mmCIF file of C-alpha atoms in Angstrom:
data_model
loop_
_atom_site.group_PDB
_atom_site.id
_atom_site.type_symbol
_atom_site.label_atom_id
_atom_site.label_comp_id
_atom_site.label_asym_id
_atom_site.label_seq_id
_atom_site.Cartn_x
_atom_site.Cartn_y
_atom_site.Cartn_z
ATOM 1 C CA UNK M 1 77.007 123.592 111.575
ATOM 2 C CA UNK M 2 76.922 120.444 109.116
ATOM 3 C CA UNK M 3 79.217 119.925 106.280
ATOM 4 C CA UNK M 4 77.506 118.832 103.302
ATOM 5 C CA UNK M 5 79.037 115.799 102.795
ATOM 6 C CA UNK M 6 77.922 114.791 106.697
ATOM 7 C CA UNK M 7 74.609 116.114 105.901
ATOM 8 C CA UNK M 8 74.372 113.680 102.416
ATOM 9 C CA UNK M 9 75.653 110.802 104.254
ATOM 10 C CA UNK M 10 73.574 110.963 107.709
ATOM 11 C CA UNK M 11 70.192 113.160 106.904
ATOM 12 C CA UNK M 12 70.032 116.224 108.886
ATOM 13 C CA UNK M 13 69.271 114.962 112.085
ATOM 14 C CA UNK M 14 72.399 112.070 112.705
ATOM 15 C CA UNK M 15 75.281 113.400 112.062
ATOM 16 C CA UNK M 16 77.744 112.263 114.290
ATOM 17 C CA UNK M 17 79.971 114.679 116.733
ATOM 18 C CA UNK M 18 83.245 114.210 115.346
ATOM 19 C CA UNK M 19 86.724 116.036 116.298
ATOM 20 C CA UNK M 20 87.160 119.494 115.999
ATOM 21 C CA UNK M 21 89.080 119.219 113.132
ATOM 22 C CA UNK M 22 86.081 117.461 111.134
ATOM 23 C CA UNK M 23 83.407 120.254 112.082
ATOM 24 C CA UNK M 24 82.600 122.794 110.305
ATOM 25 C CA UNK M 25 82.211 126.196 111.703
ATOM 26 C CA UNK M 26 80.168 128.835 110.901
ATOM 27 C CA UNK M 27 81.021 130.848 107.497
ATOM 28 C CA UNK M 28 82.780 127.756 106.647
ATOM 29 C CA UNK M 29 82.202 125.637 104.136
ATOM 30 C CA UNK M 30 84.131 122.077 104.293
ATOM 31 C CA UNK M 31 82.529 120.477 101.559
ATOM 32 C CA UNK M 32 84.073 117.594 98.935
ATOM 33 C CA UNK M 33 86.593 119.200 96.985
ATOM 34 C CA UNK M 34 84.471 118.944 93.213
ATOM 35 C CA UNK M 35 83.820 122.822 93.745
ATOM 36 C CA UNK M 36 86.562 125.173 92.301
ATOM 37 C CA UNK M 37 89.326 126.351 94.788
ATOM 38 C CA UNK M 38 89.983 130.237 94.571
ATOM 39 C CA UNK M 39 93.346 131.498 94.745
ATOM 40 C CA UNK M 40 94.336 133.945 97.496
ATOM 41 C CA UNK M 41 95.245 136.635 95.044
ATOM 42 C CA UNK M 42 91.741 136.794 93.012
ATOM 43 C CA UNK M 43 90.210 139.469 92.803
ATOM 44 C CA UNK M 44 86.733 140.673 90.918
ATOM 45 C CA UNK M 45 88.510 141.801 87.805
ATOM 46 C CA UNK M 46 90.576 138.044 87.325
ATOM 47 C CA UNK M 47 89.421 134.289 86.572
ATOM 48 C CA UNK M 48 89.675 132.021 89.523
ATOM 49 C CA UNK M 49 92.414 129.854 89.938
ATOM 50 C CA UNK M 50 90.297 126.151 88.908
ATOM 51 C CA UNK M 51 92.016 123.190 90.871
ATOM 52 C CA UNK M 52 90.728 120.127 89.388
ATOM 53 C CA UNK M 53 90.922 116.975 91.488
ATOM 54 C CA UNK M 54 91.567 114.061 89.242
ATOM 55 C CA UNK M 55 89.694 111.083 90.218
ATOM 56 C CA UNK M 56 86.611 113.518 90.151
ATOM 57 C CA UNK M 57 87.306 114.018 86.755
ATOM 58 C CA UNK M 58 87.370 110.717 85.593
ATOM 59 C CA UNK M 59 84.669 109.585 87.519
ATOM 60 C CA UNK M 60 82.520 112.846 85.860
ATOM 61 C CA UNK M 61 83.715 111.200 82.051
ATOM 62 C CA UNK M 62 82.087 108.120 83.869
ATOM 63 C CA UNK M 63 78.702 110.064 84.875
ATOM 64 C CA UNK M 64 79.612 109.383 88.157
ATOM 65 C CA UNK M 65 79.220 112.251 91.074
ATOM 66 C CA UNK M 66 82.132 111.530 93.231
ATOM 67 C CA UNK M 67 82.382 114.046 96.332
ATOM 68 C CA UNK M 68 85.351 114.131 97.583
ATOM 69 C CA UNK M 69 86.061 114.334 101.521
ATOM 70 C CA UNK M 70 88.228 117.626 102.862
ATOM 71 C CA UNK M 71 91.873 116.185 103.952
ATOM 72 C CA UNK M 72 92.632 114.620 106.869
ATOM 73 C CA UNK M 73 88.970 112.256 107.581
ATOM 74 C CA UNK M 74 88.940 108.918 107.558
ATOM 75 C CA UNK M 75 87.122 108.358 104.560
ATOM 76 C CA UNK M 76 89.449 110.781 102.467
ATOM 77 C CA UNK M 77 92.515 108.805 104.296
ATOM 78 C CA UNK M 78 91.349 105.451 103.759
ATOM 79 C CA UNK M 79 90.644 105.768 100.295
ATOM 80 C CA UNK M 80 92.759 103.707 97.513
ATOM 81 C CA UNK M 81 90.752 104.181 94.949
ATOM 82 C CA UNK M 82 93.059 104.637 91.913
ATOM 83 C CA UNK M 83 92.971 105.602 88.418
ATOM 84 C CA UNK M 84 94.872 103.893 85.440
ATOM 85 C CA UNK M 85 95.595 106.502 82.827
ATOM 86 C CA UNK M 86 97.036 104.074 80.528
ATOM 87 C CA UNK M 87 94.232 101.787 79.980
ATOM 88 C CA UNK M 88 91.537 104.176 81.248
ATOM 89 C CA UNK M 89 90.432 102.326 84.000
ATOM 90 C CA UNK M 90 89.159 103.030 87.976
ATOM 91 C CA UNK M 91 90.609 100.186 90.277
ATOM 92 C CA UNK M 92 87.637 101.504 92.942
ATOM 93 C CA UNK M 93 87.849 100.642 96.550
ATOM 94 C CA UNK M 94 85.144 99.193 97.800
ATOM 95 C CA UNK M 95 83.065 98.172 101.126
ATOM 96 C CA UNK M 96 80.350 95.392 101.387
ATOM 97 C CA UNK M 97 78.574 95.335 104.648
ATOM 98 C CA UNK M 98 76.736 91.626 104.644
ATOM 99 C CA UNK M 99 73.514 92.151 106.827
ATOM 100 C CA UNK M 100 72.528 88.575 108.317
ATOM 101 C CA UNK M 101 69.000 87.495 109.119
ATOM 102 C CA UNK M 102 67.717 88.273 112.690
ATOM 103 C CA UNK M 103 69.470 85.904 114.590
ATOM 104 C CA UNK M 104 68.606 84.916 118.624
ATOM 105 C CA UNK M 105 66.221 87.684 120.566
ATOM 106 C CA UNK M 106 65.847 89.328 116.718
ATOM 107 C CA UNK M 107 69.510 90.312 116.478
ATOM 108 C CA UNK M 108 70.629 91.395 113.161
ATOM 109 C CA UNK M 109 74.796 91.033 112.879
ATOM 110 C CA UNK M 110 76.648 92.793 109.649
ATOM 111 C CA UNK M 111 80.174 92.030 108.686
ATOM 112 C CA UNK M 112 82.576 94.186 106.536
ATOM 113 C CA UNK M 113 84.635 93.315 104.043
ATOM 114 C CA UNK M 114 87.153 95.913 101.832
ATOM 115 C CA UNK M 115 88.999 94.987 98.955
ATOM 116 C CA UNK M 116 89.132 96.451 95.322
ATOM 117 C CA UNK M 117 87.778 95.985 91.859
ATOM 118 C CA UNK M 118 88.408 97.655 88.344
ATOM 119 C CA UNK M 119 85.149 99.329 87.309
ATOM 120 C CA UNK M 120 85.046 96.540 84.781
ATOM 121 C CA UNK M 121 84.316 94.291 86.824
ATOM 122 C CA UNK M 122 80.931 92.667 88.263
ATOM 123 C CA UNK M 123 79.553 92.427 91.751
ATOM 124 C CA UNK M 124 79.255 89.156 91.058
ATOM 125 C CA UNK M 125 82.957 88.517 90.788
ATOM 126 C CA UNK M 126 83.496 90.863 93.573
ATOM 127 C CA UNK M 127 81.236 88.727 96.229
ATOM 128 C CA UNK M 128 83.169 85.544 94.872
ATOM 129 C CA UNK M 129 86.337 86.517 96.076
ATOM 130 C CA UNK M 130 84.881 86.797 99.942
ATOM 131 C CA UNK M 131 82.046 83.593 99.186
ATOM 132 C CA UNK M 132 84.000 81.490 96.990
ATOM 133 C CA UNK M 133 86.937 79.070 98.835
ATOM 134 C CA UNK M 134 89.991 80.859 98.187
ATOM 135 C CA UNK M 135 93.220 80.327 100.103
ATOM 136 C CA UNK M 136 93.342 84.049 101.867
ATOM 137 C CA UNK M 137 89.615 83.892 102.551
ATOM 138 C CA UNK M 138 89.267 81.132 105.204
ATOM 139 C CA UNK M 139 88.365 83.807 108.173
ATOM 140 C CA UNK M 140 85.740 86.031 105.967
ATOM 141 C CA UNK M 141 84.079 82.824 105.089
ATOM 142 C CA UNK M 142 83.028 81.159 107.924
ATOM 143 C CA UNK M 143 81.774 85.099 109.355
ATOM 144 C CA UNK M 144 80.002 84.872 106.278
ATOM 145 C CA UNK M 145 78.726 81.425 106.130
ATOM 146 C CA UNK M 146 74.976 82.140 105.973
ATOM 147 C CA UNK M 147 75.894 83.969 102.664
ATOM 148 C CA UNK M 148 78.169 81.321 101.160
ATOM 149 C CA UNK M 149 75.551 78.610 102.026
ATOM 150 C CA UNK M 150 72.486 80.261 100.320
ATOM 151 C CA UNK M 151 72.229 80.530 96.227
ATOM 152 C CA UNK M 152 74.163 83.414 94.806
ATOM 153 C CA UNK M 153 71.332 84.594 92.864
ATOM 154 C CA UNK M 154 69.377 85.123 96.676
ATOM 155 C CA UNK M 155 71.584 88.157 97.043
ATOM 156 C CA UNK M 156 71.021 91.283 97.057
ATOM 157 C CA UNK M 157 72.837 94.385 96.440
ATOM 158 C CA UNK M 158 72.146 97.624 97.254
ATOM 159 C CA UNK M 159 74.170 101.458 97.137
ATOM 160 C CA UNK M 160 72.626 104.188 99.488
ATOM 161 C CA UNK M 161 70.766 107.048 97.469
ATOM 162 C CA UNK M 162 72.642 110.252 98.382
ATOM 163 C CA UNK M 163 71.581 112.536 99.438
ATOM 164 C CA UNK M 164 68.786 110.595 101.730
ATOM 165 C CA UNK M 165 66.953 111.324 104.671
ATOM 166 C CA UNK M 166 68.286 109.572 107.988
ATOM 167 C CA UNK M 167 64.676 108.510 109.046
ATOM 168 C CA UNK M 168 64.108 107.360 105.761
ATOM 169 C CA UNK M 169 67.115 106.770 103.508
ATOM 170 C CA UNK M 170 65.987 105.144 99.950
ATOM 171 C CA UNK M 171 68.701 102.474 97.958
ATOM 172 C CA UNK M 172 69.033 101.528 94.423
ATOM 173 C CA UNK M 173 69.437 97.545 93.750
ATOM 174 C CA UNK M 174 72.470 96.791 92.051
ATOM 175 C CA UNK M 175 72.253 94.125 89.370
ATOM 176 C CA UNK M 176 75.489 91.789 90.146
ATOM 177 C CA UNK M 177 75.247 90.733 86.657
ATOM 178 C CA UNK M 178 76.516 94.146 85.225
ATOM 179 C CA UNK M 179 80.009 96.153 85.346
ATOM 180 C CA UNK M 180 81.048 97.986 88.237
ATOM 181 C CA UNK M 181 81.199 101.362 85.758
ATOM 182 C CA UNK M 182 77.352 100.845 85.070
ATOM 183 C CA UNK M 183 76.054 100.227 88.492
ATOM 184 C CA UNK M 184 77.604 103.413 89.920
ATOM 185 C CA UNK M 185 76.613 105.234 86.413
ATOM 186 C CA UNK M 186 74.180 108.019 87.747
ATOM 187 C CA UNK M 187 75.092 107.565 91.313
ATOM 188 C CA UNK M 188 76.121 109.789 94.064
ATOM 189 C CA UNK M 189 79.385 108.525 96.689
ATOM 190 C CA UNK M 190 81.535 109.955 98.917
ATOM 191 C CA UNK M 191 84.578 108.846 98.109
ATOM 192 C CA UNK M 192 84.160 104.992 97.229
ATOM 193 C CA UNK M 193 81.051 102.825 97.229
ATOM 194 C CA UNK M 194 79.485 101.660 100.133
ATOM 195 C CA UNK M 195 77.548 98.105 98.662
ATOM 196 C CA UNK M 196 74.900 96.648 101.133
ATOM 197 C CA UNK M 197 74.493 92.810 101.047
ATOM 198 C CA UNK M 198 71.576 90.647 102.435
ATOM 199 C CA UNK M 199 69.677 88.043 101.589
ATOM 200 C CA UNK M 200 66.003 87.740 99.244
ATOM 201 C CA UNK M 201 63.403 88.310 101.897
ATOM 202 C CA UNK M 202 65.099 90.673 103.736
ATOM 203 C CA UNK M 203 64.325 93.575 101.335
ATOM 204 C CA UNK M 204 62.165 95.342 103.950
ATOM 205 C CA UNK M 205 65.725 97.033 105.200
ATOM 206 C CA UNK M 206 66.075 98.517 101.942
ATOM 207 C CA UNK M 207 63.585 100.582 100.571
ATOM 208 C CA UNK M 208 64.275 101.214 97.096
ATOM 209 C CA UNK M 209 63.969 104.473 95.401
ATOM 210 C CA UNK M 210 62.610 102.848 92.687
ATOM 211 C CA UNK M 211 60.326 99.543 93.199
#
């Protein structure tokens, strides 16, 4: 069987074989921890013991439907998304996979880049600190130079709907202009956002849910 979370991230018909320890067996469920966790004493007659996670609450104040991997996969490990209770504020991590033109013999090359951004922030200041000459950023740059050489406003951004077929998965274009908070406002993740990056003609890749 498929955990949810595989099954919203892949379609139903890609989900990769993983460990043992990341399956999920039958009569099992080993879905995102947003659901309520029932204590071992409960019983018919007593309220369930609630176990609120509480990023997912935040992000819920946010309108944002964060599903949380179960302990121990890599997403749920590599995940440093924080919250600031003090000023309110989610420092998110976040992923942008740049997808080049077809290069040589049609290749298409993406490169990753991770780093993190308060959800005040733009996308626009987020793809300056990997475009933009900056003393730590020498290596990303010159991976990324078709990017830093073409007009920011060519980009384009786009989050995965979720859930989304595997044969046919559907994105929403991000508008770099606006804050981090607003473009995930509505959205489904898992975990943190995954941000797609490529350039204005290649927006046959990326068919949106909305047009």
């Amino acid at each position: 069987g498929k955990s949810v979370v595989e099954v919203l991230a892949h379609g139903v018909d890609d989900v990769p074989t993983t460990s043992e320890g990341d399956r999920t067996f039958p009569g099992s469920v080993a879905l995102c921890e947003k659901d309520a966790t029932i204590g071992p004493n409960s019983t018919n007659n007593t309220k369930p013991k609630v176990q609120v996670d509480p990023l997912v609450r935040q992000t819920e104040l946010k309108e944002i439907n964060l599903l949380r991997m179960p302990p121990g996969m890599q997403r749920r490990v590599s995940n440093t998304t924080k919250f600031n209770k003090k000023d309110g504020v989610i420092t998110w991590k976040i992923e942008l996979w740049f997808h080049s033109p077809s290069g040589e013999g049609g290749n298409k090359h993406t490169f990753k880049v991770e780093s993190h951004a308060p959800d005040c922030s733009t996308l626009a200041e987020e793809l300056g600190k990997h475009l933009d000459i900056h003393p730590d950023n020498a290596t990303a740059r010159s991976a990324l130079r078709v990017f830093t050489s073409a007009p920011r406003q060519s980009l384009r951004l786009y989050l995965k709907r979720l859930p989304s077929s595997s044969s046919a998965p559907q994105y929403f274009r991000l508008d770099p202009a606006v804050s981090l908070a607003s473009s995930l406002k509505g959205k489904t993740i898992i975990e943190f956002p995954t941000i797609d990056v490529a350039l204005e003609g290649d927006e046959e890749r990326f068919p949106l849910l909305i047009g």
